[in-house]
CSV table of C-alpha atoms in Angstrom, one decimal:
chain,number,residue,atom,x,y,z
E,226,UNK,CA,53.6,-57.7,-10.4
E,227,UNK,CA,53.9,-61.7,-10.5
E,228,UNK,CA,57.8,-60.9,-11.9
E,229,UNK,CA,58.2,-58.6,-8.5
E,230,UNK,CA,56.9,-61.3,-6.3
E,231,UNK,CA,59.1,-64.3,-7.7
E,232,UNK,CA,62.0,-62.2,-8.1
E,233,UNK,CA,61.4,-61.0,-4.4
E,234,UNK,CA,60.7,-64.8,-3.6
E,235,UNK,CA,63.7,-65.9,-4.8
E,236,UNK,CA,65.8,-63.4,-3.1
E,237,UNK,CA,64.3,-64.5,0.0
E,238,UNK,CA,64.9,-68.6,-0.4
E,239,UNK,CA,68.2,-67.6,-1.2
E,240,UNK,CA,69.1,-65.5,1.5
E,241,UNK,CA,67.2,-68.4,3.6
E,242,UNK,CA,69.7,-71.1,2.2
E,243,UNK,CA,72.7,-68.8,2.6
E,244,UNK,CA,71.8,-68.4,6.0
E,245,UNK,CA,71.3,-71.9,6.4
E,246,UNK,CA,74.7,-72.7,4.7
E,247,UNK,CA,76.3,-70.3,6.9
E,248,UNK,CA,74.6,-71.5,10.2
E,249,UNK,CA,75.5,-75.3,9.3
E,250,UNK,CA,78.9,-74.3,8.7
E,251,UNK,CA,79.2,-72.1,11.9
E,252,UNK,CA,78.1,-75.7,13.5
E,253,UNK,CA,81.0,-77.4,12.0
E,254,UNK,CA,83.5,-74.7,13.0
E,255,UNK,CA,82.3,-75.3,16.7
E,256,UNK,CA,82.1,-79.5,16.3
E,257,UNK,CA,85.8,-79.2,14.7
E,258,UNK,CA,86.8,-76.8,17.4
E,259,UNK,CA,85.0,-78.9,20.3
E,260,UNK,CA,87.3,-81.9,19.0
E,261,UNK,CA,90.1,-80.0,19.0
E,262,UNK,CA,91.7,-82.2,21.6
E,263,UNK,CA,90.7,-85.2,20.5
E,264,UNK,CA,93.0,-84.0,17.0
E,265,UNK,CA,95.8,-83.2,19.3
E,266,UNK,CA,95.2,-86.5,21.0
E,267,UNK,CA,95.6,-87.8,17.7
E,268,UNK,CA,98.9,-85.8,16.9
E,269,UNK,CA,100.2,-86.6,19.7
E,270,UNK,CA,99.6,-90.7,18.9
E,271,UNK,CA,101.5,-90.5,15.8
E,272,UNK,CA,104.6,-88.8,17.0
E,273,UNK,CA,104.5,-91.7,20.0
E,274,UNK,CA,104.4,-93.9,17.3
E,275,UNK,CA,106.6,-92.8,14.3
E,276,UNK,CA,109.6,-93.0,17.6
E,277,UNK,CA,108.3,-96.3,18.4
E,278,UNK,CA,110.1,-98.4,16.3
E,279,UNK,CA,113.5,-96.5,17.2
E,280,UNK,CA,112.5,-97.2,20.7
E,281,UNK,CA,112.0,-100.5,20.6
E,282,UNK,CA,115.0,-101.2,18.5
E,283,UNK,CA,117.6,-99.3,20.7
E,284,UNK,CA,116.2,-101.2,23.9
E,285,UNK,CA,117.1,-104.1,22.2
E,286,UNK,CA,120.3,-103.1,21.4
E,287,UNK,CA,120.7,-101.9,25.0
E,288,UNK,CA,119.9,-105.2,26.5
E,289,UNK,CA,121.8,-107.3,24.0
E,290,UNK,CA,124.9,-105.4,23.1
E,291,UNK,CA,125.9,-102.3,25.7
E,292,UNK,CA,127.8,-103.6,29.0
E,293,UNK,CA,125.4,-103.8,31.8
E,294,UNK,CA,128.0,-101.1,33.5
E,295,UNK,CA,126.8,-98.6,31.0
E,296,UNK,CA,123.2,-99.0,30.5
E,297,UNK,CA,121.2,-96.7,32.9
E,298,UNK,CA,123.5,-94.3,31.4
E,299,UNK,CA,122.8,-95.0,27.7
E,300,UNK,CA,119.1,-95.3,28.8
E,301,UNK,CA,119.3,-92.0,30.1
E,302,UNK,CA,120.7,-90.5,26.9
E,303,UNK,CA,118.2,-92.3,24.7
E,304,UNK,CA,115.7,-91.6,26.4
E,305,UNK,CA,116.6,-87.8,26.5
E,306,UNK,CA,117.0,-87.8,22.5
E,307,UNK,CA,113.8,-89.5,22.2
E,308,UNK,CA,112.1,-86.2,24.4
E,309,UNK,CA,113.9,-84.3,22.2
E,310,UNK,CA,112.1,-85.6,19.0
E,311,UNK,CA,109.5,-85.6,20.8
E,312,UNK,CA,109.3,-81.7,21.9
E,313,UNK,CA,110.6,-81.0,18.5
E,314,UNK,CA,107.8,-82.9,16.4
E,315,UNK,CA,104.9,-82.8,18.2
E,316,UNK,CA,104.2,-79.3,17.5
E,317,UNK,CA,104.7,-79.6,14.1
E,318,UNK,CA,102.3,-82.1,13.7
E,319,UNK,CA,99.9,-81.0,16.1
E,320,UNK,CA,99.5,-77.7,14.7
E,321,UNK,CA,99.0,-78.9,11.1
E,322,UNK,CA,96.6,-81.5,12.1
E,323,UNK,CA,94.4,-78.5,13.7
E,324,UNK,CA,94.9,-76.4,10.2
E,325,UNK,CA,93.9,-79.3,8.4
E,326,UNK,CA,91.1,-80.5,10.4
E,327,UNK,CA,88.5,-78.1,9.0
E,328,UNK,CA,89.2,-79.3,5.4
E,329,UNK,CA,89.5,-82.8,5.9
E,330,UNK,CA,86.3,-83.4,8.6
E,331,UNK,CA,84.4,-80.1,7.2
E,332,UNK,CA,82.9,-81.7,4.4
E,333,UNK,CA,82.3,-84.9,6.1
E,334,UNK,CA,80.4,-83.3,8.5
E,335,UNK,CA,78.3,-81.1,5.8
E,336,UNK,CA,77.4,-83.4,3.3
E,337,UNK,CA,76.4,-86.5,6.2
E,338,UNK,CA,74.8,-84.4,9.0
E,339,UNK,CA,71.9,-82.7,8.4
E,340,UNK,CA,71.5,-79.2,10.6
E,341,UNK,CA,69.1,-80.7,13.1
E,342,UNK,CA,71.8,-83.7,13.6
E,343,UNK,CA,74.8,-81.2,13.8
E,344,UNK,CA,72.6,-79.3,16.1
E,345,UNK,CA,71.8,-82.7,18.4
E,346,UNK,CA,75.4,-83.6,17.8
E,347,UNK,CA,76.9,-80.5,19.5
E,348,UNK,CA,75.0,-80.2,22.3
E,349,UNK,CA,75.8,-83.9,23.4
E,350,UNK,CA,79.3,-82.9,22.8
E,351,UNK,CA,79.0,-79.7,25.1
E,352,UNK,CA,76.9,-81.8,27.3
E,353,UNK,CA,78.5,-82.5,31.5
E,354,UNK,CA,77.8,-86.3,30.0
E,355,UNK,CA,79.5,-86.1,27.7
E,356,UNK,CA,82.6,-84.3,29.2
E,357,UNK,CA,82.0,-86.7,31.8
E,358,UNK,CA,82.6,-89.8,29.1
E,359,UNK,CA,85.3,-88.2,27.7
E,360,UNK,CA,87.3,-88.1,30.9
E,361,UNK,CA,86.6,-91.5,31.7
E,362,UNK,CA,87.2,-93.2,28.7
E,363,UNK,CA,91.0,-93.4,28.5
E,364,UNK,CA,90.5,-95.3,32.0
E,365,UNK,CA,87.9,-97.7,30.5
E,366,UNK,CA,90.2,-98.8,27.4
E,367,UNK,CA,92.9,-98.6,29.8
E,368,UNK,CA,91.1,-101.1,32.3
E,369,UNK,CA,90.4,-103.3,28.8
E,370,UNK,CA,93.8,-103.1,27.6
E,371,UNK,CA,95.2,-104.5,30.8
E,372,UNK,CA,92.6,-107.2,31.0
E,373,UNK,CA,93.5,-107.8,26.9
E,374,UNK,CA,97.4,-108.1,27.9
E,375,UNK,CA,96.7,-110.4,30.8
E,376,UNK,CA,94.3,-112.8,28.8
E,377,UNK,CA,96.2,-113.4,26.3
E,378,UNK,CA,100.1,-113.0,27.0
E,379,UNK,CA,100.5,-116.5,27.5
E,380,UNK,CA,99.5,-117.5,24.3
E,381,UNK,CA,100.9,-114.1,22.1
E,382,UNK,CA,104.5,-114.2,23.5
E,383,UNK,CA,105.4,-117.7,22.5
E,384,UNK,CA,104.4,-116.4,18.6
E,385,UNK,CA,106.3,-113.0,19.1
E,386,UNK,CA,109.4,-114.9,20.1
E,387,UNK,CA,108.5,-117.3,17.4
E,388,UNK,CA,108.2,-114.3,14.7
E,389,UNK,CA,111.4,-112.6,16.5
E,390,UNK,CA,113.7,-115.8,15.4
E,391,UNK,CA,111.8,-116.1,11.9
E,392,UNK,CA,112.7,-112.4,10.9
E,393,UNK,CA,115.8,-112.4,12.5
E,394,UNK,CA,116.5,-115.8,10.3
E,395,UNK,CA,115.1,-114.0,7.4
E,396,UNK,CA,117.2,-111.3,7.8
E,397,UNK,CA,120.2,-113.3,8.2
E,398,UNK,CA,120.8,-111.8,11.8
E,399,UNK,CA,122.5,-113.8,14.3
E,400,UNK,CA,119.6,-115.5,16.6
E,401,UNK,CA,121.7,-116.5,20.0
E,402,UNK,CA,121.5,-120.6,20.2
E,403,UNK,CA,118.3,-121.2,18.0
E,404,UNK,CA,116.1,-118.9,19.5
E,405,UNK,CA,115.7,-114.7,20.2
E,406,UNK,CA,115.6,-113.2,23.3
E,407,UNK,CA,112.1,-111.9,24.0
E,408,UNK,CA,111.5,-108.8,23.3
E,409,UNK,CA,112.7,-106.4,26.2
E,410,UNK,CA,110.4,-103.3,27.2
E,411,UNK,CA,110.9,-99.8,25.0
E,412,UNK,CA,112.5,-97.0,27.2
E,413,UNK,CA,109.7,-95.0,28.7
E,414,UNK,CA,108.8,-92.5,26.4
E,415,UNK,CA,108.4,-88.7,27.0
E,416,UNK,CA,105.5,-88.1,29.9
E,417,UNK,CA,102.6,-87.0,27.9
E,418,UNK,CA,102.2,-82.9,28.1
């Protein structure tokens, strides 16, 4: 009879910590799928900046070395390819960084939250606050960055033109009487979908 009562309360704990196993992970499906902007967000950032460099580069070239006759049109045409790469990549990544996000975050989440925290966790996340947060933030680092810019453009552009001649030195590239031409603005990227 003892045998029937420890086999029967092990049964039980176990089916217990199953169904605790499976309702923490059915909390970390719903916290991945909650931040499932956020990923693309992030997606969406690392196409911007894998073109970057290819942006900056070919605004330089547009300033110093295409006629000033033909640069809105080679603008134009640059900045269509760079859409292009743009429509063309940022599914791609986008959709594998959704796929991946369960196995990457999953066991983060698992092994450093415990079910009451996961629990606490997603209802802040589903909370009108938060939402709320959310929508505001990109205006509030926006609001910083432009502050950031402001403050301290004055002393940051004298070391970027500095660092422009160095490299160019370094690289044996021709630097225009002693000193670069500052930097020139990227074309305007692809609006953001």
């Amino acid at each position: 009879m003892k045998k029937l009562k420890l086999a029967l309360l092990t049964v039980a704990l176990a089916g217990s910590s199953m169904a605790m196993a499976q309702d923490k992970a059915a909390m970390v499906k719903q916290f991945i799928d909650l931040q499932r902007p956020g990923i693309e967000a992030l997606a969406r950032g690392l196409v911007e900046q894998s073109s970057a460099p290819i942006a900056q580069a070919g605004s330089q070239y547009l300033q110093t070395q295409v006629p000033a006759e033909k640069r809105e049109a080679a603008a134009k045409a640059a900045d269509a390819e760079l859409k292009k790469y743009f429509d063309e990549a940022y599914p791609i990544v986008r959709d594998k960084a959704v796929a991946l996000a369960p196995d990457a975050l999953g066991p983060i989440l698992r092994d450093n939250f415990s079910d009451e925290e996961l629990r606490q966790l997603l209802a802040w996340i589903s909370s009108p606050l938060s939402k709320k947060y959310q929508e505001l933030n990109p205006k509030m680092q926006t609001a910083l960055t432009e502050k950031l810019v402001a403050e301290t453009r004055t002393s940051i552009e004298p070391k970027m033109r500095t660092l422009d001649t160095n490299v160019a030195k370094a690289l044996g590239a021709p630097t225009g009487n002693g000193a670069a031409a500052p930097a020139k603005p990227a074309p305007k990227t692809p609006a953001k979908k």
